[in-house]
Coordinates of C-alpha atoms in Angstrom, one line a residue:
M1 CA 98.9 19.7 100.6
E2 CA 101.6 18.1 98.3
I3 CA 101.2 17.6 94.6
N4 CA 103.7 15.3 92.8
S5 CA 102.2 15.1 89.3
I6 CA 99.6 16.9 87.2
N7 CA 97.4 15.2 84.5
A8 CA 96.2 16.8 81.3
A9 CA 92.9 18.0 82.7
E10 CA 94.6 19.7 85.7
F11 CA 97.3 21.2 83.5
A12 CA 94.6 22.7 81.2
R13 CA 93.1 24.3 84.3
L14 CA 96.5 25.8 85.3
F15 CA 97.0 27.1 81.8
L16 CA 93.6 28.8 81.7
S17 CA 94.3 30.3 85.1
G18 CA 97.6 31.7 83.8
A19 CA 95.8 33.2 80.8
A20 CA 93.1 34.7 83.0
N21 CA 95.7 36.3 85.3
L22 CA 97.5 37.9 82.3
E23 CA 94.2 39.1 80.9
A24 CA 93.5 40.8 84.3
K25 CA 96.9 42.6 84.3
K26 CA 97.2 43.5 80.6
E27 CA 96.4 47.2 81.0
W28 CA 98.9 47.5 83.8
I29 CA 101.5 45.8 81.7
N30 CA 100.7 48.1 78.8
E31 CA 101.7 51.0 81.0
L32 CA 105.2 49.6 81.5
N33 CA 106.0 50.7 77.9
V34 CA 109.4 52.3 77.9
F35 CA 108.3 55.3 75.7
P36 CA 105.5 57.4 77.2
V37 CA 103.3 57.2 74.1
P38 CA 99.6 56.4 74.3
D39 CA 99.9 53.0 72.7
G40 CA 101.7 50.7 75.0
D41 CA 100.7 47.3 73.9
T42 CA 102.8 44.4 75.3
G43 CA 100.1 43.3 77.7
T44 CA 97.5 43.4 75.0
N45 CA 99.7 41.4 72.5
M46 CA 100.6 38.8 75.1
C47 CA 97.0 38.5 76.2
M48 CA 95.6 38.1 72.7
T49 CA 98.3 35.4 72.0
I50 CA 97.5 33.3 75.1
M51 CA 93.7 33.8 74.7
A52 CA 93.9 32.3 71.2
A53 CA 95.5 29.2 72.8
A54 CA 93.0 29.3 75.7
K55 CA 90.1 29.1 73.3
E56 CA 91.7 25.9 71.7
V57 CA 92.2 24.4 75.2
E58 CA 88.7 25.3 76.4
A59 CA 87.2 23.5 73.3
L60 CA 88.9 20.2 74.2
K61 CA 86.8 17.5 75.9
N62 CA 88.7 15.1 78.2
P63 CA 92.1 15.8 76.5
D64 CA 95.2 13.7 76.9
M65 CA 98.5 15.6 77.2
K66 CA 99.4 15.3 73.6
A67 CA 96.1 16.9 72.4
L68 CA 96.5 19.6 75.1
A69 CA 100.1 20.4 74.0
K70 CA 99.0 20.7 70.4
A71 CA 96.1 23.1 71.3
I72 CA 98.4 25.3 73.3
S73 CA 101.2 25.3 70.7
S74 CA 99.1 25.8 67.5
G75 CA 96.6 28.2 69.2
S76 CA 99.3 30.5 70.4
L77 CA 101.3 30.3 67.2
R78 CA 98.4 31.4 65.0
G79 CA 97.2 34.0 67.5
A80 CA 100.6 35.5 68.2
R81 CA 100.7 39.3 68.0
G82 CA 103.7 41.6 68.2
N83 CA 107.2 40.6 69.3
S84 CA 106.1 39.8 72.8
G85 CA 103.3 37.6 71.6
V86 CA 105.5 35.7 69.1
I87 CA 108.1 35.1 71.8
L88 CA 105.5 33.9 74.2
S89 CA 104.2 31.5 71.5
Q90 CA 107.7 30.2 71.0
L91 CA 108.0 29.6 74.8
F92 CA 104.8 27.6 74.6
R93 CA 106.0 25.7 71.5
G94 CA 109.2 24.5 73.2
F95 CA 107.4 23.7 76.5
T96 CA 104.7 21.6 74.9
K97 CA 107.2 19.6 72.8
V98 CA 108.4 18.1 76.1
I99 CA 105.1 17.6 78.0
A100 CA 103.4 16.0 74.9
E101 CA 105.5 12.9 75.5
Y102 CA 104.1 12.3 79.0
D103 CA 100.8 11.3 80.5
A104 CA 101.5 13.5 83.6
V105 CA 103.8 16.4 84.4
T106 CA 106.2 16.1 87.4
A107 CA 108.8 18.5 88.6
G108 CA 111.4 16.9 86.5
V109 CA 109.3 17.0 83.3
M110 CA 108.4 20.7 84.1
A111 CA 112.1 21.6 84.4
R112 CA 113.0 19.9 81.1
A113 CA 110.0 21.6 79.4
M114 CA 111.0 25.0 80.7
E115 CA 114.6 24.5 79.4
K116 CA 113.2 23.5 76.0
A117 CA 110.9 26.6 76.0
V118 CA 113.9 28.9 76.5
E119 CA 116.0 27.2 73.9
T120 CA 113.1 27.5 71.3
A121 CA 112.4 31.2 72.1
Y122 CA 116.1 32.2 71.9
K123 CA 116.4 30.5 68.6
A124 CA 113.4 32.3 67.2
V125 CA 114.7 35.8 67.9
M126 CA 117.1 37.5 65.4
K127 CA 119.0 39.4 68.1
P128 CA 118.3 38.2 71.6
K129 CA 118.8 40.8 74.2
E130 CA 119.2 40.3 77.9
G131 CA 116.9 42.3 80.2
T132 CA 113.8 41.1 78.3
I133 CA 111.2 38.3 78.6
L134 CA 113.9 35.9 77.4
T135 CA 116.0 36.7 80.4
V136 CA 113.1 36.2 82.8
A137 CA 112.3 32.8 81.1
K138 CA 115.9 31.7 81.3
G139 CA 116.2 32.6 85.0
A140 CA 113.0 30.7 85.8
A141 CA 114.2 27.7 83.8
Q142 CA 117.5 27.6 85.6
K143 CA 115.8 27.7 88.9
A144 CA 113.5 24.9 87.8
A145 CA 116.4 22.7 86.9
E146 CA 117.9 23.2 90.4
L147 CA 114.6 22.5 92.2
A148 CA 114.0 19.3 90.2
E149 CA 117.0 17.8 91.9
T150 CA 115.8 18.6 95.4
T151 CA 112.0 18.4 95.5
T152 CA 109.1 16.5 93.9
D153 CA 106.4 18.7 95.4
L154 CA 105.1 20.8 92.5
I155 CA 103.7 23.5 94.8
V156 CA 107.0 24.1 96.4
F157 CA 108.6 23.9 93.0
A158 CA 106.2 26.4 91.4
E159 CA 106.4 28.9 94.3
A160 CA 110.2 29.0 94.1
V161 CA 110.2 29.4 90.3
V162 CA 107.7 32.3 90.4
K163 CA 109.8 34.0 93.1
E164 CA 112.9 33.6 91.0
A165 CA 111.2 34.9 87.9
D166 CA 110.1 38.0 90.0
R167 CA 113.7 38.4 91.2
V168 CA 115.1 38.3 87.6
L169 CA 112.4 40.7 86.4
A170 CA 113.4 43.2 89.1
K171 CA 117.0 43.2 87.7
T172 CA 116.0 43.9 84.1
P173 CA 116.6 47.7 84.4
D174 CA 120.2 46.9 85.3
M175 CA 120.6 45.0 82.1
L176 CA 118.9 47.5 79.7
P177 CA 119.7 51.1 80.4
V178 CA 116.6 52.3 78.6
L179 CA 114.5 50.5 81.2
K180 CA 116.4 52.1 84.1
Q181 CA 116.1 55.5 82.5
A182 CA 112.3 55.1 82.1
G183 CA 112.0 53.7 85.6
V184 CA 110.2 50.4 84.5
V185 CA 110.9 46.7 84.4
D186 CA 110.6 44.8 81.1
S187 CA 106.9 44.6 80.2
G188 CA 107.2 41.3 78.4
G189 CA 109.0 39.8 81.4
Q190 CA 106.2 41.1 83.6
G191 CA 103.7 39.4 81.3
L192 CA 105.4 36.1 81.6
V193 CA 105.6 36.4 85.4
E194 CA 101.8 37.0 85.5
V195 CA 101.2 33.8 83.4
L196 CA 103.3 31.8 85.8
R197 CA 101.7 33.4 88.9
G198 CA 98.2 32.7 87.6
A199 CA 99.1 29.0 87.1
L200 CA 100.5 28.9 90.6
L201 CA 97.3 30.4 92.1
A202 CA 95.3 27.6 90.5
M203 CA 97.8 25.0 91.8
Q204 CA 97.3 26.4 95.3
G205 CA 93.5 26.1 95.0
K206 CA 92.9 29.8 94.4
E207 CA 90.5 30.3 91.5
V208 CA 91.1 32.9 88.9
D209 CA 88.0 33.8 86.8
Y210 CA 88.4 32.8 83.2
K211 CA 86.2 33.6 80.2
T212 CA 87.2 33.3 76.6
S213 CA 84.3 35.6 75.7
S214 CA 85.9 38.6 77.5
E215 CA 85.4 41.9 75.8
Q216 CA 88.2 41.9 73.2
K217 CA 87.6 43.7 70.0
P218 CA 89.3 42.5 66.8
A219 CA 92.5 44.2 65.8
A220 CA 90.8 46.2 63.0
A221 CA 88.4 47.9 65.4
T222 CA 90.8 49.4 68.0
A223 CA 94.3 49.2 66.6
K224 CA 96.5 52.2 66.5
V225 CA 99.3 53.2 64.1
S226 CA 102.9 52.3 64.7
A227 CA 105.2 54.6 66.7
G228 CA 108.2 53.2 64.8
I229 CA 110.5 53.4 67.9
E230 CA 113.7 51.4 68.2
A231 CA 115.7 52.6 71.2
Q232 CA 119.0 51.2 70.2
A233 CA 122.3 53.0 69.6
N234 CA 123.8 52.9 66.1
Q235 CA 126.3 50.2 65.7
E236 CA 129.4 50.2 63.6
I237 CA 129.0 47.9 60.5
K238 CA 131.9 45.4 60.7
F239 CA 130.5 43.0 58.0
T240 CA 129.0 44.5 54.8
Y241 CA 126.4 42.0 53.7
C242 CA 123.3 41.0 55.5
T243 CA 122.8 37.5 54.0
Q244 CA 119.6 35.5 54.4
F245 CA 118.4 32.3 52.7
L246 CA 116.4 29.2 53.2
I247 CA 117.8 25.6 52.8
M248 CA 115.3 23.1 51.5
L249 CA 116.8 20.0 53.2
D250 CA 117.6 16.9 51.2
Q251 CA 119.0 15.1 54.2
P252 CA 118.4 15.1 58.0
F253 CA 119.8 18.2 59.7
S254 CA 121.1 16.8 62.9
S255 CA 122.2 18.7 65.9
K256 CA 125.8 17.9 65.0
K257 CA 125.4 19.4 61.5
E258 CA 123.7 22.5 63.0
I259 CA 126.6 23.1 65.4
E260 CA 129.0 22.5 62.5
F261 CA 127.2 25.0 60.3
K262 CA 127.0 27.7 63.0
T263 CA 130.7 27.2 63.8
Y264 CA 131.5 27.7 60.1
L265 CA 129.4 30.9 60.0
E266 CA 131.0 32.3 63.2
E267 CA 134.4 32.2 61.5
M268 CA 133.2 34.5 58.8
G269 CA 130.6 36.8 60.3
D270 CA 128.3 37.7 63.1
S271 CA 124.5 38.2 63.9
I272 CA 124.1 34.5 63.2
V273 CA 120.7 32.8 63.3
V274 CA 120.1 29.2 62.2
V275 CA 116.6 27.9 62.8
S276 CA 115.6 24.5 61.6
D277 CA 112.7 22.1 61.4
D278 CA 112.2 18.8 59.6
E279 CA 112.3 20.2 56.1
I280 CA 113.8 23.8 56.1
V281 CA 116.7 25.6 57.7
K282 CA 116.5 29.4 57.9
V283 CA 119.9 31.2 57.8
H284 CA 120.9 34.7 58.7
V285 CA 124.4 36.0 58.9
H286 CA 126.3 39.3 58.5
T287 CA 129.4 38.6 56.5
N288 CA 131.8 40.0 53.9
D289 CA 131.5 37.0 51.7
P290 CA 127.9 35.8 51.2
G291 CA 129.0 33.3 48.5
L292 CA 130.9 31.2 51.1
A293 CA 127.9 31.0 53.4
M294 CA 125.6 29.9 50.6
Q295 CA 128.1 27.4 49.3
K296 CA 128.2 25.8 52.7
G297 CA 124.4 25.8 52.8
L298 CA 124.3 23.9 49.5
S299 CA 126.0 21.0 51.1
Y300 CA 122.7 20.4 53.1
G301 CA 120.2 21.0 50.3
S302 CA 118.9 23.5 47.8
L303 CA 118.6 27.2 48.5
T304 CA 115.6 29.5 48.1
T305 CA 114.5 33.0 49.2
I306 CA 118.0 34.4 49.0
I307 CA 118.3 38.0 50.3
I308 CA 121.7 39.8 50.2
E309 CA 121.7 43.4 51.4
N310 CA 124.7 45.8 51.3
M311 CA 124.4 47.5 54.7
K312 CA 127.0 50.2 53.9
L313 CA 125.6 51.2 50.5
E314 CA 123.7 54.4 50.4
R315 CA 120.7 54.6 48.2
D316 CA 122.1 54.8 44.6
E317 CA 119.2 56.8 43.2
K318 CA 116.7 59.0 44.9
I319 CA 113.1 58.7 44.0
S320 CA 112.0 61.6 41.8
A321 CA 109.6 63.7 43.8
L322 CA 107.6 64.6 40.7
K323 CA 107.4 61.0 39.6
E324 CA 106.1 59.9 43.0
K325 CA 103.5 62.6 43.1
E326 CA 102.3 61.8 39.6
M327 CA 102.0 58.1 40.5
Q328 CA 100.1 58.8 43.6
D329 CA 97.8 61.4 42.1
A330 CA 97.0 59.1 39.1
S331 CA 96.4 56.1 41.3
L332 CA 94.3 58.0 43.8
E333 CA 92.1 59.2 40.9
L334 CA 91.4 55.6 40.0
F335 CA 90.6 54.8 43.6
T336 CA 88.0 57.5 44.2
E337 CA 85.1 55.3 43.0
K338 CA 85.8 52.4 45.4
E339 CA 86.3 52.3 49.2
E340 CA 87.0 48.6 49.5
P341 CA 89.1 46.2 47.4
M342 CA 87.3 44.5 44.6
E343 CA 86.0 41.0 45.4
I344 CA 87.8 38.3 43.6
E345 CA 85.8 36.6 40.9
E346 CA 86.1 32.8 41.0
S347 CA 86.8 32.7 37.3
E348 CA 89.5 35.4 37.5
P349 CA 92.9 33.9 36.7
M350 CA 95.5 34.1 39.5
K351 CA 98.0 36.9 39.0
E352 CA 101.7 36.5 39.7
M353 CA 102.1 38.9 42.6
G354 CA 99.8 40.7 45.1
F355 CA 100.1 42.8 48.3
V356 CA 98.7 42.8 51.8
T357 CA 99.6 45.8 53.9
V358 CA 98.9 47.0 57.4
S359 CA 97.4 50.5 57.7
I360 CA 95.0 52.7 59.7
G361 CA 93.2 55.9 58.7
E362 CA 91.1 56.5 55.6
G363 CA 93.7 58.7 54.0
L364 CA 96.5 56.2 54.4
N365 CA 94.3 53.4 53.3
E366 CA 93.4 55.2 50.1
I367 CA 97.1 55.8 49.4
F368 CA 97.9 52.1 49.8
Y369 CA 95.0 51.0 47.6
G370 CA 95.9 53.6 45.1
L371 CA 99.5 52.3 44.9
G372 CA 98.3 48.8 44.3
A373 CA 97.6 47.1 47.6
D374 CA 95.1 44.2 47.3
Y375 CA 94.1 44.0 50.9
I376 CA 94.5 46.2 54.0
I377 CA 94.6 44.8 57.5
E378 CA 93.6 47.8 59.7
G379 CA 95.8 47.7 62.7
G380 CA 98.9 49.0 64.3
Q381 CA 100.8 49.3 67.6
T382 CA 98.0 48.4 70.0
M383 CA 96.3 45.0 69.4
N384 CA 98.6 44.1 66.6
P385 CA 97.2 41.9 63.8
S386 CA 97.8 38.3 64.6
T387 CA 99.4 35.6 62.5
E388 CA 95.9 34.3 61.8
D389 CA 94.8 37.8 60.8
V390 CA 97.6 37.9 58.2
L391 CA 96.8 34.4 56.9
Q392 CA 93.1 35.3 56.5
A393 CA 94.1 38.5 54.6
V394 CA 96.4 36.5 52.3
S395 CA 93.6 34.0 51.5
K396 CA 91.7 36.9 50.0
V397 CA 94.4 37.9 47.5
N398 CA 94.3 36.1 44.2
A399 CA 98.0 35.8 43.6
E400 CA 100.7 33.2 43.5
T401 CA 103.1 35.3 45.5
V402 CA 101.9 37.7 48.2
F403 CA 104.1 40.4 49.6
I404 CA 103.3 41.4 53.2
L405 CA 104.0 44.9 54.4
P406 CA 103.8 45.0 58.3
N407 CA 104.6 48.7 58.5
N408 CA 105.4 48.3 62.1
K409 CA 108.4 46.6 63.7
N410 CA 106.1 44.9 66.2
I411 CA 104.1 43.0 63.5
I412 CA 107.1 41.7 61.6
L413 CA 107.5 38.5 63.6
A414 CA 103.8 37.6 63.3
A415 CA 104.0 38.2 59.5
N416 CA 107.0 35.9 59.4
Q417 CA 105.1 33.2 61.2
A418 CA 102.3 33.5 58.7
A419 CA 104.8 33.1 55.9
S420 CA 106.1 29.9 57.5
L421 CA 102.5 28.5 57.9
C422 CA 101.0 29.3 54.5
E423 CA 101.0 26.3 52.2
D424 CA 99.1 27.3 49.1
K425 CA 100.9 30.6 48.3
K426 CA 104.4 32.0 48.5
L427 CA 104.5 34.8 51.1
I428 CA 107.3 37.3 51.2
V429 CA 107.6 39.6 54.1
I430 CA 109.2 43.0 53.4
P431 CA 110.2 44.1 56.9
T432 CA 108.7 47.6 56.7
R433 CA 108.8 49.2 60.2
T434 CA 106.7 52.3 59.4
I435 CA 103.9 53.5 57.2
P436 CA 106.3 55.5 55.0
Q437 CA 108.5 52.5 54.4
G438 CA 105.4 50.6 53.3
I439 CA 104.5 53.4 50.8
T440 CA 108.1 53.4 49.5
A441 CA 108.0 49.6 49.0
L442 CA 104.9 49.8 46.9
V443 CA 106.2 52.8 44.9
N444 CA 109.3 50.7 44.0
Y445 CA 107.4 47.6 43.0
I446 CA 108.1 46.7 39.3
P447 CA 105.5 44.3 37.9
E448 CA 107.8 43.1 35.1
Q449 CA 110.4 41.8 37.5
S450 CA 110.3 38.5 39.4
P451 CA 109.2 38.3 43.0
E452 CA 112.8 37.7 44.1
A453 CA 114.0 40.8 42.2
N454 CA 111.2 42.9 43.6
E455 CA 111.9 41.6 47.1
A456 CA 115.6 42.6 46.9
H457 CA 114.8 46.0 45.3
M458 CA 112.1 46.9 47.9
N459 CA 114.3 45.9 50.8
E460 CA 117.1 48.1 49.5
E461 CA 114.8 51.1 49.0
I462 CA 113.1 51.1 52.3
S463 CA 116.4 51.2 54.1
S464 CA 116.9 54.9 53.1
V465 CA 113.5 56.1 54.4
K466 CA 113.6 58.1 57.6
T467 CA 110.4 58.3 59.6
G468 CA 109.3 60.7 62.3
Q469 CA 106.0 60.7 64.2
V470 CA 104.4 63.3 66.5
T471 CA 102.2 62.3 69.4
Y472 CA 101.7 63.2 73.1
A473 CA 103.2 61.9 76.4
I474 CA 100.9 60.0 78.7
R475 CA 103.2 60.4 81.8
D476 CA 106.2 62.2 83.2
T477 CA 109.5 60.6 82.4
E478 CA 113.0 61.2 81.2
I479 CA 114.4 59.4 78.2
D480 CA 117.0 60.1 75.5
D481 CA 118.3 62.9 77.9
K482 CA 115.0 64.7 77.5
E483 CA 112.7 65.7 80.4
I484 CA 109.1 64.9 79.3
H485 CA 105.9 65.9 81.1
Q486 CA 102.5 64.4 80.7
G487 CA 100.7 66.2 77.8
D488 CA 103.9 67.3 76.1
Y489 CA 104.2 66.8 72.3
M490 CA 107.0 64.4 71.2
G491 CA 108.7 64.1 67.9
I492 CA 109.8 60.5 67.6
G493 CA 112.4 59.3 65.1
D494 CA 113.4 55.8 64.0
K495 CA 115.8 55.3 66.9
S496 CA 115.0 58.0 69.5
I497 CA 112.9 60.9 70.7
L498 CA 114.1 63.9 68.6
S499 CA 112.0 66.8 70.1
V500 CA 109.8 67.6 73.0
G501 CA 107.7 70.6 73.9
T502 CA 104.3 72.2 74.4
D503 CA 104.0 73.7 70.9
R504 CA 103.0 71.0 68.4
K505 CA 104.2 72.9 65.3
E506 CA 107.6 73.7 66.8
V507 CA 108.1 70.2 68.0
T508 CA 107.3 68.9 64.5
L509 CA 109.6 71.4 62.8
E510 CA 112.5 70.5 65.2
M511 CA 111.9 66.8 64.5
V512 CA 112.0 67.4 60.7
D513 CA 115.1 69.6 61.0
Q514 CA 117.0 66.7 62.6
M515 CA 115.8 64.2 60.0
I516 CA 116.8 66.2 56.9
G517 CA 120.4 65.6 55.7
E518 CA 122.5 67.0 52.8
E519 CA 121.2 64.4 50.3
S520 CA 117.5 64.7 51.4
S521 CA 115.2 65.8 48.5
L522 CA 111.6 64.9 49.6
V523 CA 109.6 65.3 52.8
S524 CA 106.2 63.7 52.9
I525 CA 103.7 64.8 55.6
Y526 CA 100.7 62.7 56.5
Y527 CA 98.5 64.6 58.9
G528 CA 96.2 62.8 61.3
K529 CA 92.5 63.0 62.1
D530 CA 93.1 65.4 64.9
T531 CA 95.2 67.8 62.8
S532 CA 94.0 70.3 60.1
K533 CA 95.2 70.5 56.5
E534 CA 95.9 74.2 57.1
E535 CA 98.3 73.5 59.9
A536 CA 100.0 70.8 57.8
E537 CA 100.4 73.2 54.9
E538 CA 101.8 75.9 57.2
L539 CA 104.4 73.4 58.3
S540 CA 105.2 72.6 54.6
D541 CA 105.8 76.2 53.8
R542 CA 108.1 76.7 56.8
I543 CA 110.1 73.6 55.9
M544 CA 110.6 74.7 52.3
E545 CA 111.6 78.2 53.5
K546 CA 114.4 76.7 55.6
H547 CA 115.5 73.9 53.4
L548 CA 115.5 75.3 49.9
N549 CA 116.5 72.0 48.1
V550 CA 113.7 70.0 49.6
E551 CA 110.3 69.4 48.1
V552 CA 107.4 68.9 50.6
E553 CA 104.2 66.9 50.0
V554 CA 101.2 67.1 52.2
N555 CA 98.7 64.1 52.4
A556 CA 95.7 63.4 54.6
G557 CA 96.5 60.3 56.6
D558 CA 93.5 60.5 59.0
Q559 CA 95.5 58.3 61.4
P560 CA 94.6 58.4 65.1
I561 CA 97.0 59.1 68.0
Y562 CA 99.8 60.5 65.8
Y563 CA 99.2 64.1 64.7
Y564 CA 101.8 63.8 62.0
V565 CA 103.7 60.9 60.3
V566 CA 106.6 62.3 58.3
S567 CA 109.1 60.7 56.0
V568 CA 112.3 62.1 54.7
E569 CA 114.0 60.6 51.6

């Protein structure tokens, strides 16, 4: 059987089949997580993202291609969870921009749509890395472009594209050493291959069961706390200032102008990202002269949301341990009479600034509420809160400007998407990667200052917080030159696994020893629901015995999965 074109109704069936195949493989994809922690989540994030779009598609009755494209794009954008989900939503966004212009999809249209998908996804990622879902998407798109020149049969076309995506996926461990060391392929790339394979199965006439009502609990019910892992080597800082700003366009920003602007920025820095739509251009560059970058930006329109961070500057002033303790104790006292945030009275005037934060565990929730959080999204590494979850939380905060604290590196992109979609309030995402960074951000909030000043101040302060977390290994592996066995305890730092062993207390102490430096003055321990206060206090005593100039605080976090979350400042 030969198929030369696909109409909207048939394409919707292919999309739903791809979603169903991903849903069926999500747990397997979760297990491809590089680090052997019990919260692998790529499959879940991608599944929840595509299922949000699938619900929109399923609701359509006799759609044309334009309506179908909008349902896939908007549904996945709002449902995007985690980095893998956001990237998948950007692939869909680019793809649907092309197919929306046609009544039917041919091999040529498919190839152009895949090319646009890759272009859009690469633009959305701050630091694209090869050996990831992006590489698999690019390999599939390149193969599609070749095939479009030689065949009009979409089954032949799709079979070859999926085969090529599989081939590129198998090579990802050669591109990212951390994948080879862990003995896995890229989990996001695997997820994309399963979406493509599911669509191919439907095209071949092989049905894949699909139900939007599959048993998926909301993020708040089953999410786990962040592992805060970033397996990247430290890089030398060549350019001092991380400079970010938005340009509110007062003239069309053509492709020629975009290339001109990027070329200008490349002459003065690196880590360049320029993302544009009809009204706004987002700019990111590492440079030694932020003023020149902004001056060039002004030639295209007015600037807003300007963030300039000195990446070499150590924290100028340490937070006083006594002051922090007093603030927490006083705030927690006020919180003891309420378990949930107060409902907003309709007549209550809107305040200038408010906070939405991600957290899990009664103890951590109380700390965040006590420090001034208006609304908590319970969530974390597994089943990350979606863009829509963030938008719904923001709608419940009666403030003109709402700061979002993701407290997990895998939620930052979804939070940023929420900020770009919100129309009635100004959203500012403070890119907190861990719970301790979120706490530090709130401690350093100054109500008398402007939102912009608070944003700059909080961003500076969170950069000095070191986070360590203790959990257990779910499989045998070797990573960061450490041999790990299933059931071992692991002390995980911001960038690597710091300690491994069979004694939980010793693993925790070894982790903390590596985190404490000469200028460290405060260690905060948040013990989990499977850990006792007595054990945590014993650890506190032993840390202070060894490190005489450090004060240690012990707090009940009640978080699952992680026996301890520790911060060092």
